Amino acid sequence: TLVLEDYPQHSPLVYDKQNDLIYYSERVYDDDNDYGDQLFSYSRETKESVQLTDNIYAINYIYPVGDYVYMLGAMQGTHHLTIIKYDLNTKELSVFDNDGKWNFDLLVYDVYGDKLYATACDVKEQEDCTEAYNSRPEEEEDDNFIPPDYTVFKFGNDFYNPKQILHTEN
């Protein structure tokens, strides 16, 4: 039985039928009592868990696809959510946006088309929209929040060059 020692706030867990493994996130503390939600695999055959990452802060979604595990999460020392790819063969982690230009909030996998789709907004624009909302005059406090523009990305074979398939305004 898989028992998680320390549940993250949002603990995704997914079964990979192809490899008969369960992938999940679990909170891990370091020597300074800082923590991050790391990716683990659990073998149903051996009943053993293996920690696969050590530098992620949060994981919101997990999708095993072929030789990779894709995640939506935040890396240690950052506050923006990005797309993360873990290579099961090389054990290497790839991060779509290390610079923090985009803040992703949704990642889905299309099992029929074998593609990942994600939505994101520009981090600076998101901060500006939030600041405008929070600093509005008292007489305008009932006004609705005007969101930033959003982009829908389709991730294909070239992880670092997804196709932008839709752009919304506000």
PDB file of C-alpha atoms in Angstrom:
ATOM      1  CA  THR A   1       0.000   0.000   0.000  1.00  0.00           C
ATOM      2  CA  LEU A   2       1.282   3.438  -0.971  1.00  0.00           C
ATOM      3  CA  VAL A   3       1.263   5.760   2.051  1.00  0.00           C
ATOM      4  CA  LEU A   4       2.310   9.389   1.644  1.00  0.00           C
ATOM      5  CA  GLU A   5       4.267  10.719   4.611  1.00  0.00           C
ATOM      6  CA  ASP A   6       3.628  14.439   4.131  1.00  0.00           C
ATOM      7  CA  TYR A   7       0.894  15.573   1.786  1.00  0.00           C
ATOM      8  CA  PRO A   8       1.465  18.701  -0.253  1.00  0.00           C
ATOM      9  CA  GLN A   9      -1.384  21.213  -0.382  1.00  0.00           C
ATOM     10  CA  HIS A  10      -2.404  19.855  -3.788  1.00  0.00           C
ATOM     11  CA  SER A  11      -1.157  16.298  -4.186  1.00  0.00           C
ATOM     12  CA  PRO A  12      -1.575  14.921  -7.705  1.00  0.00           C
ATOM     13  CA  LEU A  13      -1.248  11.191  -8.234  1.00  0.00           C
ATOM     14  CA  VAL A  14      -1.508   9.297 -11.533  1.00  0.00           C
ATOM     15  CA  TYR A  15      -1.185   5.671 -12.625  1.00  0.00           C
ATOM     16  CA  ASP A  16       1.042   4.896 -15.635  1.00  0.00           C
ATOM     17  CA  LYS A  17      -0.367   1.677 -17.075  1.00  0.00           C
ATOM     18  CA  GLN A  18       2.437   1.369 -19.669  1.00  0.00           C
ATOM     19  CA  ASN A  19       5.112   1.084 -16.942  1.00  0.00           C
ATOM     20  CA  ASP A  20       2.846  -0.142 -14.102  1.00  0.00           C
ATOM     21  CA  LEU A  21       4.010   2.770 -11.934  1.00  0.00           C
ATOM     22  CA  ILE A  22       2.261   5.384  -9.855  1.00  0.00           C
ATOM     23  CA  TYR A  23       3.650   8.926 -10.065  1.00  0.00           C
ATOM     24  CA  TYR A  24       2.858  11.317  -7.256  1.00  0.00           C
ATOM     25  CA  SER A  25       4.143  14.390  -5.461  1.00  0.00           C
ATOM     26  CA  GLU A  26       5.181  14.422  -1.831  1.00  0.00           C
ATOM     27  CA  ARG A  27       6.528  17.202   0.345  1.00  0.00           C
ATOM     28  CA  VAL A  28      10.242  16.823   1.110  1.00  0.00           C
ATOM     29  CA  TYR A  29      12.146  18.906   3.693  1.00  0.00           C
ATOM     30  CA  ASP A  30      15.836  19.747   3.425  1.00  0.00           C
ATOM     31  CA  ASP A  31      18.392  20.354   6.189  1.00  0.00           C
ATOM     32  CA  ASP A  32      17.312  24.012   6.528  1.00  0.00           C
ATOM     33  CA  ASN A  33      13.677  22.952   7.013  1.00  0.00           C
ATOM     34  CA  ASP A  34      12.796  24.379   3.595  1.00  0.00           C
ATOM     35  CA  TYR A  35      10.570  22.170   1.516  1.00  0.00           C
ATOM     36  CA  GLY A  36       9.403  21.355  -1.948  1.00  0.00           C
ATOM     37  CA  ASP A  37       6.905  18.975  -3.469  1.00  0.00           C
ATOM     38  CA  GLN A  38       8.976  16.392  -5.331  1.00  0.00           C
ATOM     39  CA  LEU A  39       8.076  13.817  -7.979  1.00  0.00           C
ATOM     40  CA  PHE A  40       8.117  10.186  -6.851  1.00  0.00           C
ATOM     41  CA  SER A  41       7.382   6.897  -8.541  1.00  0.00           C
ATOM     42  CA  TYR A  42       5.906   3.873  -6.806  1.00  0.00           C
ATOM     43  CA  SER A  43       6.266   0.375  -8.221  1.00  0.00           C
ATOM     44  CA  ARG A  44       3.243  -1.800  -7.627  1.00  0.00           C
ATOM     45  CA  GLU A  45       5.449  -4.831  -8.249  1.00  0.00           C
ATOM     46  CA  THR A  46       8.252  -4.075  -5.748  1.00  0.00           C
ATOM     47  CA  LYS A  47       6.157  -1.867  -3.411  1.00  0.00           C
ATOM     48  CA  GLU A  48       9.013   0.674  -3.408  1.00  0.00           C
ATOM     49  CA  SER A  49       8.934   4.435  -3.852  1.00  0.00           C
ATOM     50  CA  VAL A  50      11.745   6.360  -5.541  1.00  0.00           C
ATOM     51  CA  GLN A  51      12.251  10.116  -5.344  1.00  0.00           C
ATOM     52  CA  LEU A  52      12.866  11.371  -8.898  1.00  0.00           C
ATOM     53  CA  THR A  53      13.392  15.125  -8.376  1.00  0.00           C
ATOM     54  CA  ASP A  54      14.917  17.408  -5.765  1.00  0.00           C
ATOM     55  CA  ASN A  55      14.506  20.963  -7.054  1.00  0.00           C
ATOM     56  CA  ILE A  56      10.774  21.493  -7.539  1.00  0.00           C
ATOM     57  CA  TYR A  57       8.762  23.713  -5.208  1.00  0.00           C
ATOM     58  CA  ALA A  58       5.212  22.729  -6.198  1.00  0.00           C
ATOM     59  CA  ILE A  59       3.524  20.281  -8.570  1.00  0.00           C
ATOM     60  CA  ASN A  60      -0.066  20.826  -9.716  1.00  0.00           C
ATOM     61  CA  TYR A  61      -0.483  18.286 -12.545  1.00  0.00           C
ATOM     62  CA  ILE A  62       1.339  15.085 -13.554  1.00  0.00           C
ATOM     63  CA  TYR A  63       1.051  13.346 -16.955  1.00  0.00           C
ATOM     64  CA  PRO A  64       3.205  10.331 -17.881  1.00  0.00           C
ATOM     65  CA  VAL A  65       3.510  10.282 -21.689  1.00  0.00           C
ATOM     66  CA  GLY A  66       5.823   7.722 -23.300  1.00  0.00           C
ATOM     67  CA  ASP A  67       9.363   8.190 -21.969  1.00  0.00           C
ATOM     68  CA  TYR A  68       8.524  11.407 -20.112  1.00  0.00           C
ATOM     69  CA  VAL A  69       6.575  12.673 -17.134  1.00  0.00           C
ATOM     70  CA  TYR A  70       5.175  16.153 -17.753  1.00  0.00           C
ATOM     71  CA  MET A  71       4.202  18.395 -14.873  1.00  0.00           C
ATOM     72  CA  LEU A  72       2.790  21.823 -14.243  1.00  0.00           C
ATOM     73  CA  GLY A  73       4.702  23.225 -11.309  1.00  0.00           C
ATOM     74  CA  ALA A  74       7.022  25.800  -9.836  1.00  0.00           C
ATOM     75  CA  MET A  75      10.753  25.303  -9.499  1.00  0.00           C
ATOM     76  CA  GLN A  76      12.597  26.066  -6.242  1.00  0.00           C
ATOM     77  CA  GLY A  77      13.210  29.804  -5.830  1.00  0.00           C
ATOM     78  CA  THR A  78      10.466  30.835  -8.279  1.00  0.00           C
ATOM     79  CA  HIS A  79       6.840  31.859  -7.967  1.00  0.00           C
ATOM     80  CA  HIS A  80       5.594  31.242 -11.494  1.00  0.00           C
ATOM     81  CA  LEU A  81       4.095  27.967 -12.683  1.00  0.00           C
ATOM     82  CA  THR A  82       5.743  26.428 -15.717  1.00  0.00           C
ATOM     83  CA  ILE A  83       5.770  23.198 -17.699  1.00  0.00           C
ATOM     84  CA  ILE A  84       8.350  20.689 -16.481  1.00  0.00           C
ATOM     85  CA  LYS A  85       9.454  17.533 -18.317  1.00  0.00           C
ATOM     86  CA  TYR A  86      11.198  14.624 -16.583  1.00  0.00           C
ATOM     87  CA  ASP A  87      12.999  12.182 -18.897  1.00  0.00           C
ATOM     88  CA  LEU A  88      12.561   8.648 -17.550  1.00  0.00           C
ATOM     89  CA  ASN A  89      15.603   7.374 -19.479  1.00  0.00           C
ATOM     90  CA  THR A  90      18.182  10.068 -18.721  1.00  0.00           C
ATOM     91  CA  LYS A  91      16.650  11.161 -15.365  1.00  0.00           C
ATOM     92  CA  GLU A  92      17.015  14.787 -16.534  1.00  0.00           C
ATOM     93  CA  LEU A  93      14.569  17.572 -15.859  1.00  0.00           C
ATOM     94  CA  SER A  94      13.720  20.178 -18.519  1.00  0.00           C
ATOM     95  CA  VAL A  95      11.940  23.429 -17.671  1.00  0.00           C
ATOM     96  CA  PHE A  96       9.996  25.229 -20.398  1.00  0.00           C
ATOM     97  CA  ASP A  97      10.335  28.747 -18.970  1.00  0.00           C
ATOM     98  CA  ASN A  98      13.238  29.331 -16.571  1.00  0.00           C
ATOM     99  CA  ASP A  99      13.018  33.111 -17.071  1.00  0.00           C
ATOM    100  CA  GLY A 100       9.520  33.521 -15.644  1.00  0.00           C
ATOM    101  CA  LYS A 101       7.922  35.206 -18.651  1.00  0.00           C
ATOM    102  CA  TRP A 102       4.834  32.968 -18.541  1.00  0.00           C
ATOM    103  CA  ASN A 103       2.609  31.852 -15.693  1.00  0.00           C
ATOM    104  CA  PHE A 104       0.794  28.637 -16.611  1.00  0.00           C
ATOM    105  CA  ASP A 105      -2.389  27.677 -14.821  1.00  0.00           C
ATOM    106  CA  LEU A 106      -3.683  24.641 -16.690  1.00  0.00           C
ATOM    107  CA  LEU A 107      -2.068  21.616 -18.319  1.00  0.00           C
ATOM    108  CA  VAL A 108      -4.105  18.868 -20.000  1.00  0.00           C
ATOM    109  CA  TYR A 109      -3.196  15.811 -22.031  1.00  0.00           C
ATOM    110  CA  ASP A 110      -5.237  14.836 -25.093  1.00  0.00           C
ATOM    111  CA  VAL A 111      -5.028  11.027 -25.125  1.00  0.00           C
ATOM    112  CA  TYR A 112      -6.560  10.806 -28.617  1.00  0.00           C
ATOM    113  CA  GLY A 113      -4.226  13.340 -30.242  1.00  0.00           C
ATOM    114  CA  ASP A 114      -1.232  12.513 -28.016  1.00  0.00           C
ATOM    115  CA  LYS A 115      -0.608  16.230 -27.326  1.00  0.00           C
ATOM    116  CA  LEU A 116      -0.297  18.431 -24.281  1.00  0.00           C
ATOM    117  CA  TYR A 117      -2.176  21.725 -24.092  1.00  0.00           C
ATOM    118  CA  ALA A 118      -1.514  24.487 -21.594  1.00  0.00           C
ATOM    119  CA  THR A 119      -2.853  27.951 -20.833  1.00  0.00           C
ATOM    120  CA  ALA A 120      -0.649  30.809 -19.698  1.00  0.00           C
ATOM    121  CA  CYS A 121      -0.533  34.548 -19.287  1.00  0.00           C
ATOM    122  CA  ASP A 122       2.375  36.963 -19.279  1.00  0.00           C
ATOM    123  CA  VAL A 123       3.641  37.294 -15.679  1.00  0.00           C
ATOM    124  CA  LYS A 124       4.221  41.058 -15.933  1.00  0.00           C
ATOM    125  CA  GLU A 125       0.778  41.641 -17.432  1.00  0.00           C
ATOM    126  CA  GLN A 126      -0.794  39.503 -14.707  1.00  0.00           C
ATOM    127  CA  GLU A 127       0.982  41.541 -12.015  1.00  0.00           C
ATOM    128  CA  ASP A 128      -0.163  44.796 -13.669  1.00  0.00           C
ATOM    129  CA  CYS A 129      -3.795  43.620 -13.792  1.00  0.00           C
ATOM    130  CA  THR A 130      -3.689  42.582 -10.140  1.00  0.00           C
ATOM    131  CA  GLU A 131      -2.084  45.894  -9.115  1.00  0.00           C
ATOM    132  CA  ALA A 132      -4.688  47.889 -11.088  1.00  0.00           C
ATOM    133  CA  TYR A 133      -7.477  45.972  -9.382  1.00  0.00           C
ATOM    134  CA  ASN A 134      -6.000  46.319  -5.891  1.00  0.00           C
ATOM    135  CA  SER A 135      -5.257  50.040  -6.237  1.00  0.00           C
ATOM    136  CA  ARG A 136      -8.589  51.156  -7.741  1.00  0.00           C
ATOM    137  CA  PRO A 137     -10.446  54.050  -6.039  1.00  0.00           C
ATOM    138  CA  GLU A 138     -12.840  53.184  -3.234  1.00  0.00           C
ATOM    139  CA  GLU A 139     -15.890  54.151  -5.324  1.00  0.00           C
ATOM    140  CA  GLU A 140     -14.903  51.515  -7.901  1.00  0.00           C
ATOM    141  CA  GLU A 141     -14.507  48.639  -5.427  1.00  0.00           C
ATOM    142  CA  ASP A 142     -17.412  46.704  -6.933  1.00  0.00           C
ATOM    143  CA  ASP A 143     -15.821  46.652 -10.378  1.00  0.00           C
ATOM    144  CA  ASN A 144     -14.829  43.267 -11.761  1.00  0.00           C
ATOM    145  CA  PHE A 145     -11.245  42.175 -12.096  1.00  0.00           C
ATOM    146  CA  ILE A 146      -9.966  42.585 -15.666  1.00  0.00           C
ATOM    147  CA  PRO A 147      -7.764  39.556 -16.362  1.00  0.00           C
ATOM    148  CA  PRO A 148      -4.625  39.555 -18.502  1.00  0.00           C
ATOM    149  CA  ASP A 149      -4.528  38.128 -21.997  1.00  0.00           C
ATOM    150  CA  TYR A 150      -4.176  34.351 -22.150  1.00  0.00           C
ATOM    151  CA  THR A 151      -2.469  32.083 -24.656  1.00  0.00           C
ATOM    152  CA  VAL A 152      -3.225  28.416 -25.300  1.00  0.00           C
ATOM    153  CA  PHE A 153      -0.134  26.398 -26.222  1.00  0.00           C
ATOM    154  CA  LYS A 154       0.066  22.993 -27.909  1.00  0.00           C
ATOM    155  CA  PHE A 155       3.231  21.091 -26.986  1.00  0.00           C
ATOM    156  CA  GLY A 156       4.550  18.752 -29.663  1.00  0.00           C
ATOM    157  CA  ASN A 157       7.899  17.085 -30.275  1.00  0.00           C
ATOM    158  CA  ASP A 158       9.895  20.312 -29.766  1.00  0.00           C
ATOM    159  CA  PHE A 159       9.347  20.988 -26.051  1.00  0.00           C
ATOM    160  CA  TYR A 160      10.874  24.484 -26.149  1.00  0.00           C
ATOM    161  CA  ASN A 161       8.853  25.678 -29.164  1.00  0.00           C
ATOM    162  CA  PRO A 162       5.173  24.927 -28.555  1.00  0.00           C
ATOM    163  CA  LYS A 163       2.614  26.173 -31.024  1.00  0.00           C
ATOM    164  CA  GLN A 164       0.468  29.098 -29.882  1.00  0.00           C
ATOM    165  CA  ILE A 165      -3.014  28.067 -31.028  1.00  0.00           C
ATOM    166  CA  LEU A 166      -5.245  30.670 -29.367  1.00  0.00           C
ATOM    167  CA  HIS A 167      -4.817  34.115 -27.829  1.00  0.00           C
ATOM    168  CA  THR A 168      -7.535  35.839 -25.808  1.00  0.00           C
ATOM    169  CA  GLU A 169      -7.851  39.464 -24.807  1.00  0.00           C
ATOM    170  CA  ASN A 170      -8.735  40.027 -21.156  1.00  0.00           C
TER     171      ASN A 170
END
